[in-house]
Coordinates of C-alpha atoms in Angstrom, one line a residue:
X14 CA -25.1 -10.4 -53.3
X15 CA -24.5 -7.1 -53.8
X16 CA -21.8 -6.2 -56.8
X17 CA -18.4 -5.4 -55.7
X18 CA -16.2 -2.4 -57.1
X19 CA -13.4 -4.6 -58.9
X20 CA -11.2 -1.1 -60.1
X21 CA -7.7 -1.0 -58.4
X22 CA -6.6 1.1 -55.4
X23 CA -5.3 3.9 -56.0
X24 CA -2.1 3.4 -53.0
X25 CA -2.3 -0.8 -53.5
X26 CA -1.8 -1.1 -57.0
X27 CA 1.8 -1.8 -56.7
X28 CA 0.9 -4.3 -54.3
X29 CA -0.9 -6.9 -56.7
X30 CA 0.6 -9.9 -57.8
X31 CA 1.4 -8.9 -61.7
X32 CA 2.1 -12.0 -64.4
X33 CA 5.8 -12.0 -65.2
X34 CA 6.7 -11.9 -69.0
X35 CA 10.0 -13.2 -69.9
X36 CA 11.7 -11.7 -72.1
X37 CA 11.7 -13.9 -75.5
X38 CA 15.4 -12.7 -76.1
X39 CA 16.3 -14.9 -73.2
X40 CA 16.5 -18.6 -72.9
X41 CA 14.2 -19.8 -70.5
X42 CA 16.6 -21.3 -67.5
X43 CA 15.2 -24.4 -66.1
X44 CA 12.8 -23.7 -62.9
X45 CA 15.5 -24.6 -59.6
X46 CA 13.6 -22.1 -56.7
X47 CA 10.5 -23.8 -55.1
X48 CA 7.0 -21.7 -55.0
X49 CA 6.4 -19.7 -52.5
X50 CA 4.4 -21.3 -49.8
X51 CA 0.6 -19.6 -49.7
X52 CA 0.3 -17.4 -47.3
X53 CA -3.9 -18.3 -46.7
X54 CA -3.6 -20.8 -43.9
X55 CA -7.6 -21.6 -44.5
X56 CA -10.1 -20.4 -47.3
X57 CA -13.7 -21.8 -47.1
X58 CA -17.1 -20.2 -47.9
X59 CA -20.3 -20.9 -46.0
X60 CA -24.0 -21.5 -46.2
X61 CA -26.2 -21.7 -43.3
X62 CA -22.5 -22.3 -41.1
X63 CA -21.6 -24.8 -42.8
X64 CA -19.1 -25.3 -45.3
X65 CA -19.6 -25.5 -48.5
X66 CA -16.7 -24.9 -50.5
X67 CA -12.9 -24.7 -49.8
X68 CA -11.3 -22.8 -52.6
X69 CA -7.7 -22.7 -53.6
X70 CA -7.5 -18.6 -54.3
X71 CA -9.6 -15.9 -52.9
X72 CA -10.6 -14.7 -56.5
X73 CA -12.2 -18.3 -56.2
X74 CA -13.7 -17.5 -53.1
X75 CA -15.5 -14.5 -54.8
X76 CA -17.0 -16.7 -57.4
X77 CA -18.4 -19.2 -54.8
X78 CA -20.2 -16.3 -52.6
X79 CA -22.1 -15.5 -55.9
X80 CA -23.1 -18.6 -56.3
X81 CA -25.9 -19.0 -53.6
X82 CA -27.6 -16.7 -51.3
X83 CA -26.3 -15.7 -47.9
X84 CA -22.8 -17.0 -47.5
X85 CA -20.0 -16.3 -46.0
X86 CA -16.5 -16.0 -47.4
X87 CA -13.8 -16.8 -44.7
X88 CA -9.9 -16.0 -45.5
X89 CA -7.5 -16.4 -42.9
X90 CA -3.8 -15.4 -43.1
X91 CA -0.5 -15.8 -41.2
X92 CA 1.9 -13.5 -42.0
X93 CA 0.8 -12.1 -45.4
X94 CA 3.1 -10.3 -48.1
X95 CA 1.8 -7.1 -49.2
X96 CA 1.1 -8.2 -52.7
X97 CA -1.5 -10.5 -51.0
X98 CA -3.1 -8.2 -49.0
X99 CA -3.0 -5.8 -51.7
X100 CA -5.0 -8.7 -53.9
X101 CA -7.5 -8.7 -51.3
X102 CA -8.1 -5.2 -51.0
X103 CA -9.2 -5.0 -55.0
X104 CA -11.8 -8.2 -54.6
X105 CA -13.3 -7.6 -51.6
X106 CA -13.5 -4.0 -51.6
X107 CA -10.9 -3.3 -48.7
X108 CA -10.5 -0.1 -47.0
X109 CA -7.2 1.4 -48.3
X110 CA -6.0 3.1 -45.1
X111 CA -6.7 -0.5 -43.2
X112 CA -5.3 -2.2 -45.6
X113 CA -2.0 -0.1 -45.1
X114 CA -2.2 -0.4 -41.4
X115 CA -2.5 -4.3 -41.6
X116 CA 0.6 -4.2 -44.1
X117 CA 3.0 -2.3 -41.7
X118 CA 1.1 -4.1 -38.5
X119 CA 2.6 -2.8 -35.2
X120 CA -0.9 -1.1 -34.8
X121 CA -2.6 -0.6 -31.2
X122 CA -5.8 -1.9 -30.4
X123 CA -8.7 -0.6 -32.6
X124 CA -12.2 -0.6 -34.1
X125 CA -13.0 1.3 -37.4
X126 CA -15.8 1.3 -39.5
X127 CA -15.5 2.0 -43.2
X128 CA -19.1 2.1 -44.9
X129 CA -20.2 -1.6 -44.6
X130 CA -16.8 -3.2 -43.7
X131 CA -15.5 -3.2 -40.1
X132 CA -11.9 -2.9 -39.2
X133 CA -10.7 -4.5 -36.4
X134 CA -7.0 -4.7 -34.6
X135 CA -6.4 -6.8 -31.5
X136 CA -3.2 -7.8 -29.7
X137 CA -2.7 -10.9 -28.3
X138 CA -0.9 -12.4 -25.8
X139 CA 0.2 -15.7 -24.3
X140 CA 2.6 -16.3 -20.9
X141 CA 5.5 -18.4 -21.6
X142 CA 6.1 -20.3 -18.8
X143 CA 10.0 -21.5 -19.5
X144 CA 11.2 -17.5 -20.0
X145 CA 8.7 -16.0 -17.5
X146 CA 7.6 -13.6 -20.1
X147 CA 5.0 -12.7 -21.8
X148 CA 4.8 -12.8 -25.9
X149 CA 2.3 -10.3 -27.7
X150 CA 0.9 -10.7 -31.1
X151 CA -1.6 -8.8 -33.4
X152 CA -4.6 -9.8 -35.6
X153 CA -6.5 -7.9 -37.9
X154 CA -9.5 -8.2 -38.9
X155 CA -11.6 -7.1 -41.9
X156 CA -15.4 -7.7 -41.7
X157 CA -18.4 -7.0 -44.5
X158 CA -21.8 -8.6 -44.9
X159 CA -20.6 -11.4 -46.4
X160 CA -16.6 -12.1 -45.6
X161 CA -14.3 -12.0 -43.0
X162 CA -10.7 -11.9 -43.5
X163 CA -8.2 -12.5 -40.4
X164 CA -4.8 -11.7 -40.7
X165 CA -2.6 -13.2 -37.8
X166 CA 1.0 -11.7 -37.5
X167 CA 1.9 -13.8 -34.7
X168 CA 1.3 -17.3 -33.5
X169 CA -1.0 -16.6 -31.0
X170 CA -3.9 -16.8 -30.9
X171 CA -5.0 -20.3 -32.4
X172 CA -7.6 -18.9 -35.4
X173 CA -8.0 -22.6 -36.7
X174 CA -9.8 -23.5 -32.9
X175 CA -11.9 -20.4 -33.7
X176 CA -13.1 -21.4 -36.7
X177 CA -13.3 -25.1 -35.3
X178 CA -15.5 -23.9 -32.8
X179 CA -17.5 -22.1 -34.9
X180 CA -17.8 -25.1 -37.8
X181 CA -19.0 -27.1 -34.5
X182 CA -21.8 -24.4 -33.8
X183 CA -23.5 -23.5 -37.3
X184 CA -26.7 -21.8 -36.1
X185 CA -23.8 -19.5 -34.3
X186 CA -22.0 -19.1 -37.4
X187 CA -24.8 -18.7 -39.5
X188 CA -25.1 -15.3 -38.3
X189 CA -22.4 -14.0 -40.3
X190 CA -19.3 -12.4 -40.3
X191 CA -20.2 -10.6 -36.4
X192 CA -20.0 -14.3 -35.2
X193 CA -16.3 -14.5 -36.1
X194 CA -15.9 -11.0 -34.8
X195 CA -17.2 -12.8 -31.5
X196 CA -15.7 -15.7 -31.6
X197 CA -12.0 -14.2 -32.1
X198 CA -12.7 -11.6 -29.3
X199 CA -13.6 -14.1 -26.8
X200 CA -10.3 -16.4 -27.9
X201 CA -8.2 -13.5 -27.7
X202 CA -10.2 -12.4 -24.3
X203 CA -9.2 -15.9 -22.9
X204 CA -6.0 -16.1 -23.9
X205 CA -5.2 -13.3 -21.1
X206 CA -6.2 -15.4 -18.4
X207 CA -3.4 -17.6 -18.5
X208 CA -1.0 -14.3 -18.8
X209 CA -2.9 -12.9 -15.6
X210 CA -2.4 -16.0 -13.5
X211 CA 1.6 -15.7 -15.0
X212 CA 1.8 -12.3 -14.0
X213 CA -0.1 -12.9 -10.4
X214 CA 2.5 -15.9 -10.0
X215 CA 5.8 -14.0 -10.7
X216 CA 4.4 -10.6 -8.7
X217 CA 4.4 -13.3 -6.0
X218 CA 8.1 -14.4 -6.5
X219 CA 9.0 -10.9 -6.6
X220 CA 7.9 -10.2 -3.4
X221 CA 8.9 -13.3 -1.5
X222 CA 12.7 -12.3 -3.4
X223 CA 12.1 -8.3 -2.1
X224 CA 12.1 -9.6 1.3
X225 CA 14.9 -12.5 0.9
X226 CA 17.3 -9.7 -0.1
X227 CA 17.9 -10.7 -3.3
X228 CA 20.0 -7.7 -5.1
X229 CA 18.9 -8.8 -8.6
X230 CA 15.1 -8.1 -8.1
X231 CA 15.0 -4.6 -8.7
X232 CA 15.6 -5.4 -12.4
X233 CA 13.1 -8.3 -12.2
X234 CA 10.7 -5.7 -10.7
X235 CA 11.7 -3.2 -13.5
X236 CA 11.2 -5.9 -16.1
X237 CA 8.2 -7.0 -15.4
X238 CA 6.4 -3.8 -14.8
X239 CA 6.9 -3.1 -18.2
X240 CA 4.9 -6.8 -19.4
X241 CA 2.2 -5.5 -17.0
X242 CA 2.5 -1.8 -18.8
X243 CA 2.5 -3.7 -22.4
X244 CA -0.2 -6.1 -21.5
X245 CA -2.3 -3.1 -20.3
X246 CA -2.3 -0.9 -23.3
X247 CA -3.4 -4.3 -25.0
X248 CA -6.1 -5.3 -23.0
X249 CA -7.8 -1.8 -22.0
X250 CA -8.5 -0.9 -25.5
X251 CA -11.0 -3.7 -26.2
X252 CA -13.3 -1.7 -23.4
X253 CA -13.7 1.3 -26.0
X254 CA -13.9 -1.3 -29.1
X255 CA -16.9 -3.4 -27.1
X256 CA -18.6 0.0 -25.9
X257 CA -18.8 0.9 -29.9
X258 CA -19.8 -2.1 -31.4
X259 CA -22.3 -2.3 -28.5
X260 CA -23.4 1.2 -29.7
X261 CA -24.0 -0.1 -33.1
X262 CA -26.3 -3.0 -31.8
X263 CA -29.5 -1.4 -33.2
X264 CA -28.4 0.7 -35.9
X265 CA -27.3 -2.7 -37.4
X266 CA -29.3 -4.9 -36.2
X267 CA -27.4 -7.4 -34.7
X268 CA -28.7 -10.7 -33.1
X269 CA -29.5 -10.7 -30.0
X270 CA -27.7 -14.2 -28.9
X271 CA -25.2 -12.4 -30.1
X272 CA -25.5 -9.7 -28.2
X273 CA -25.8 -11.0 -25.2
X274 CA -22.3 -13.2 -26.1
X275 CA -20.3 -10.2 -26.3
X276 CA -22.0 -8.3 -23.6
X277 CA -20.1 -11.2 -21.8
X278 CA -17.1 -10.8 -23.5
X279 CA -17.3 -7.6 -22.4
X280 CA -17.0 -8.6 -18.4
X281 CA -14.2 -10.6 -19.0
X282 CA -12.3 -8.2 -20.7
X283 CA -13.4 -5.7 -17.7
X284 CA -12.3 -8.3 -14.8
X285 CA -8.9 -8.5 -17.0
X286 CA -8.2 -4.8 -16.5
X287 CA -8.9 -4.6 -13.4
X288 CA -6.7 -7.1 -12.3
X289 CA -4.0 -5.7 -14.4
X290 CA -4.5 -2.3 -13.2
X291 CA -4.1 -3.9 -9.7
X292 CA -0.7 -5.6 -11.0
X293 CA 0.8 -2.1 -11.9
X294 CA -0.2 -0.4 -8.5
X295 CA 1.1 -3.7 -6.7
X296 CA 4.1 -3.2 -8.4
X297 CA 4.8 0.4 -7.9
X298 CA 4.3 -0.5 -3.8
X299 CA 6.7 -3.1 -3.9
X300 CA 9.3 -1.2 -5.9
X301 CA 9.1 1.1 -3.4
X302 CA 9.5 -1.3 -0.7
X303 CA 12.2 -2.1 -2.2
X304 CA 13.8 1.1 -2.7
X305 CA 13.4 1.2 1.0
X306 CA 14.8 -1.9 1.8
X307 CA 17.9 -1.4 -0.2
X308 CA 18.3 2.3 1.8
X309 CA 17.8 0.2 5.1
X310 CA 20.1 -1.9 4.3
X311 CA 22.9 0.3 2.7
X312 CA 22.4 2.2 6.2
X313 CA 23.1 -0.5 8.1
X314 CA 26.5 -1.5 6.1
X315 CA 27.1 2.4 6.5
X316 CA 26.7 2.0 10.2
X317 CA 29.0 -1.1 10.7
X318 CA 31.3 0.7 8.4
X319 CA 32.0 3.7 10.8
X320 CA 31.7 1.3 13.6
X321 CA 34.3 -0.4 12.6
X322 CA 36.3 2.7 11.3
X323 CA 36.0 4.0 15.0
X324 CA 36.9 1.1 16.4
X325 CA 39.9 0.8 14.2
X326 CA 40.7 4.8 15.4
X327 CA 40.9 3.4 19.4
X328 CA 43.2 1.0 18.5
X329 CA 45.3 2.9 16.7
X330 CA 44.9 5.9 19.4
X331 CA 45.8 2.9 21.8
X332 CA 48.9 1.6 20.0
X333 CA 50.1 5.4 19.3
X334 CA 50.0 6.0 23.2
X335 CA 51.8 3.1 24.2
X336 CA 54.6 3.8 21.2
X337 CA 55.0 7.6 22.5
X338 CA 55.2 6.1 26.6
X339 CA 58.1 3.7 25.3
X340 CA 59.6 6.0 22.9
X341 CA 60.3 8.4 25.5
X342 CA 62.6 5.9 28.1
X343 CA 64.4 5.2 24.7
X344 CA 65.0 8.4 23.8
X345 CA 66.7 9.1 27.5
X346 CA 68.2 5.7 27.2
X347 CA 69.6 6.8 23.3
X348 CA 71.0 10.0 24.7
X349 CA 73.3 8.3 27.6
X350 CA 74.4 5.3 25.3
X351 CA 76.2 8.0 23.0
X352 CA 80.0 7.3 23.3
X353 CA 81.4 10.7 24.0
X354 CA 83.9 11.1 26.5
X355 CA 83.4 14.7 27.5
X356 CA 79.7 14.0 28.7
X357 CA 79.4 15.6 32.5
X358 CA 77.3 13.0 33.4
X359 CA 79.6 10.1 32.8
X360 CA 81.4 10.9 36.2
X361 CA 78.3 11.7 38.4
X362 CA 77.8 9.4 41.1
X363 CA 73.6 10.1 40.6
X364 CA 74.3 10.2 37.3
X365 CA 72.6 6.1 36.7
X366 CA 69.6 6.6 38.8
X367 CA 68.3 10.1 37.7
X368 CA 68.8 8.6 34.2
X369 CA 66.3 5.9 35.1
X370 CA 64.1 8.0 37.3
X371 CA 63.8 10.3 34.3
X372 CA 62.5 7.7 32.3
X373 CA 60.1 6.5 34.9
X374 CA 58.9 9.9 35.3
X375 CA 58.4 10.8 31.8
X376 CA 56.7 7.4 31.2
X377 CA 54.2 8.0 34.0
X378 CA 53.7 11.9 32.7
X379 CA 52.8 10.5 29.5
X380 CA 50.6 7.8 30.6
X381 CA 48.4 10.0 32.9
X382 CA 47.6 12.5 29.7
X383 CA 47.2 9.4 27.6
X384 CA 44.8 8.3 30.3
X385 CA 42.8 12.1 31.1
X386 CA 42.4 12.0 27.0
X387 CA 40.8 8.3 27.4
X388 CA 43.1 7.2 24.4
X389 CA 44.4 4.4 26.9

């Protein structure tokens, strides 16, 4: 095994897990707060793929790969603190620019190749059927001739079936640290199916909702373009990252099993896009329709609305008529019920009946405009 450069980072030195001297001034106060919990969820070192050692402490780890001939040093972690990753970087050699990416995470999808060690970001992602949505997550991974380290900063996906899988299939391990590379694409790769069936199940809601009238799908639409957006810049990545380690097939001389594995993987993740890029057109048409819907629809309240507003106006051009025809024999009627005495129609004789045929006149006068003007 080749020697490894053991001098500290320049950036990751403050990272390092440094022994604590107490102060001998001080009493030593009895221990109450329980150790930290390890942050390595699995630590084992293989020969031939299989296991031959489990060590508690990757410095441990280090020790057992010198021991025998081509092994293979596998760390995984879940949710590492700095100082950890920063203990890592010194023993194995870590690139210090990966090394800071994996500490602040939050990375996009990525391959990178420092020297001998491979660098390696993915995102996950898993459908969650009771919310409808869809949770991301991101792995790194850091690969040399000897070691891989996996560092998993969400729950998804399931590293230990990986590396069960892989313990099952030692000739396949055997071949080193690009196995695990494989074997991690291809569960992350298949973790996306269930989200595309999700997605493909909820695009169908949407639309059976678009056409039901339902006014709270435009946010659903809205919403879940932007899981399909999400899920997109975390699947269409991987296309460039298998196109370049397929580049490097014979410059490094990878296996050819392998090869053909991730050539495979490759497909998949191909099919995956496709069907998400058919997801964002899909739902760009039926936002649309939507958009149209809802104008259709606001059109038609608009419609009813001045319908009945007009309606409304003939009655009240109806009722306004009739008020002016009876106004006007009450107005005649008002002036001759006046009690005056000096009145020169109080002693006429035709005095009564012009009175009324006044009012029958102006009745009828009014009715007949009323009519011509179609307001009765």
């Amino acid at each position: 095994m080749t020697e490894r450069r053991l001098a500290p980072l320049s950036a990751l030195t403050t990272l390092t897990r440094r022994p604590h001297r107490p102060d001998p001034r001080v009493a030593a106060a009895p221990a109450t707060a329980p150790e930290p919990r390890s942050r390595v969820v699995d630590n084992a070192v293989y020969s031939e793929g299989r296991r031959v050692a489990t060590p508690e402490t990757a410095a441990e780890s280090l020790e057992e790969l010198a021991a025998g001939e081509d092994r293979l040093a596998w760390l995984g972690l879940y949710r590492p603190e700095p100082g950890d990753l920063g203990e890592l970087a010194e023993l194995y050699d870590l690139p210090e620019l990966a090394v800071e990416d994996a500490i602040k995470a939050h990375q996009r999808p990525k391959f990178e190749r420092y020297g001998t060690t491979l660098f390696v970001v993915l995102k996950a992602a898993r459908y969650l059927d009771a919310t409808e949505e869809v949770e991301f997550g991101e792995l790194h991974l850091f690969l040399g001739a000897d070691f891989a380290i996996t560092v998993r900063h969400s729950e998804s996906p399931d590293l230990s079936r990986v590396r069960r899988r892989l313990e099952s299939e030692p000739a396949l391990l055997a071949k080193g640290s690009e196995a695990v590379l494989y074997a991690t694409l291809d569960a992350v790769v298949d973790g996306y199916r269930p989200v595309v069936d999700g997605l493909a199940t909820d695009i169908d809601e949407i639309e059976t909702q678009v056409f039901g009238g339902d006014p709270g799908v435009s946010r659903r639409i809205y919403e879940l373009s932007q899981e399909v957006l999400e899920f997109q810049r975390a699947a269409a990545p991987l296309t460039g990252i298998l196109v370049a380690i397929t580049a490097g097939f014979d410059k490094y001389g990878v296996d050819e099993e392998l090869r053909s594995y991730l050539r495979d993987v490759a497909d998949h993740v191909s099919q995956v896009t496709e069907r998400v890029e058919a997801f964002r057109l899909q739902l760009r048409d039926i936002l649309t329709v939507n958009a149209t819907l809802v104008a259709q629809r606001q059109n038609e309240e608009i419609r009813e609305l001045t319908e009945t507003s007009i309606a409304q106006g003939e009655e009240v051009k109806k009722i306004s008529a009739w008020a002016a025809i009876l106004f006007a024999p009450s107005l005649v009627g008002g002036v001759y019920g006046m009690n005056f005495d000096t009145m020169p129609e109080l002693d006429w004789y035709f005095g009564y009946p012009f009175a009324l045929l006044l009012m029958v006149g102006v009745s009828v006068t009014l009715y007949l405009v009323f009519k011509r003007r179609d307001w009765i």
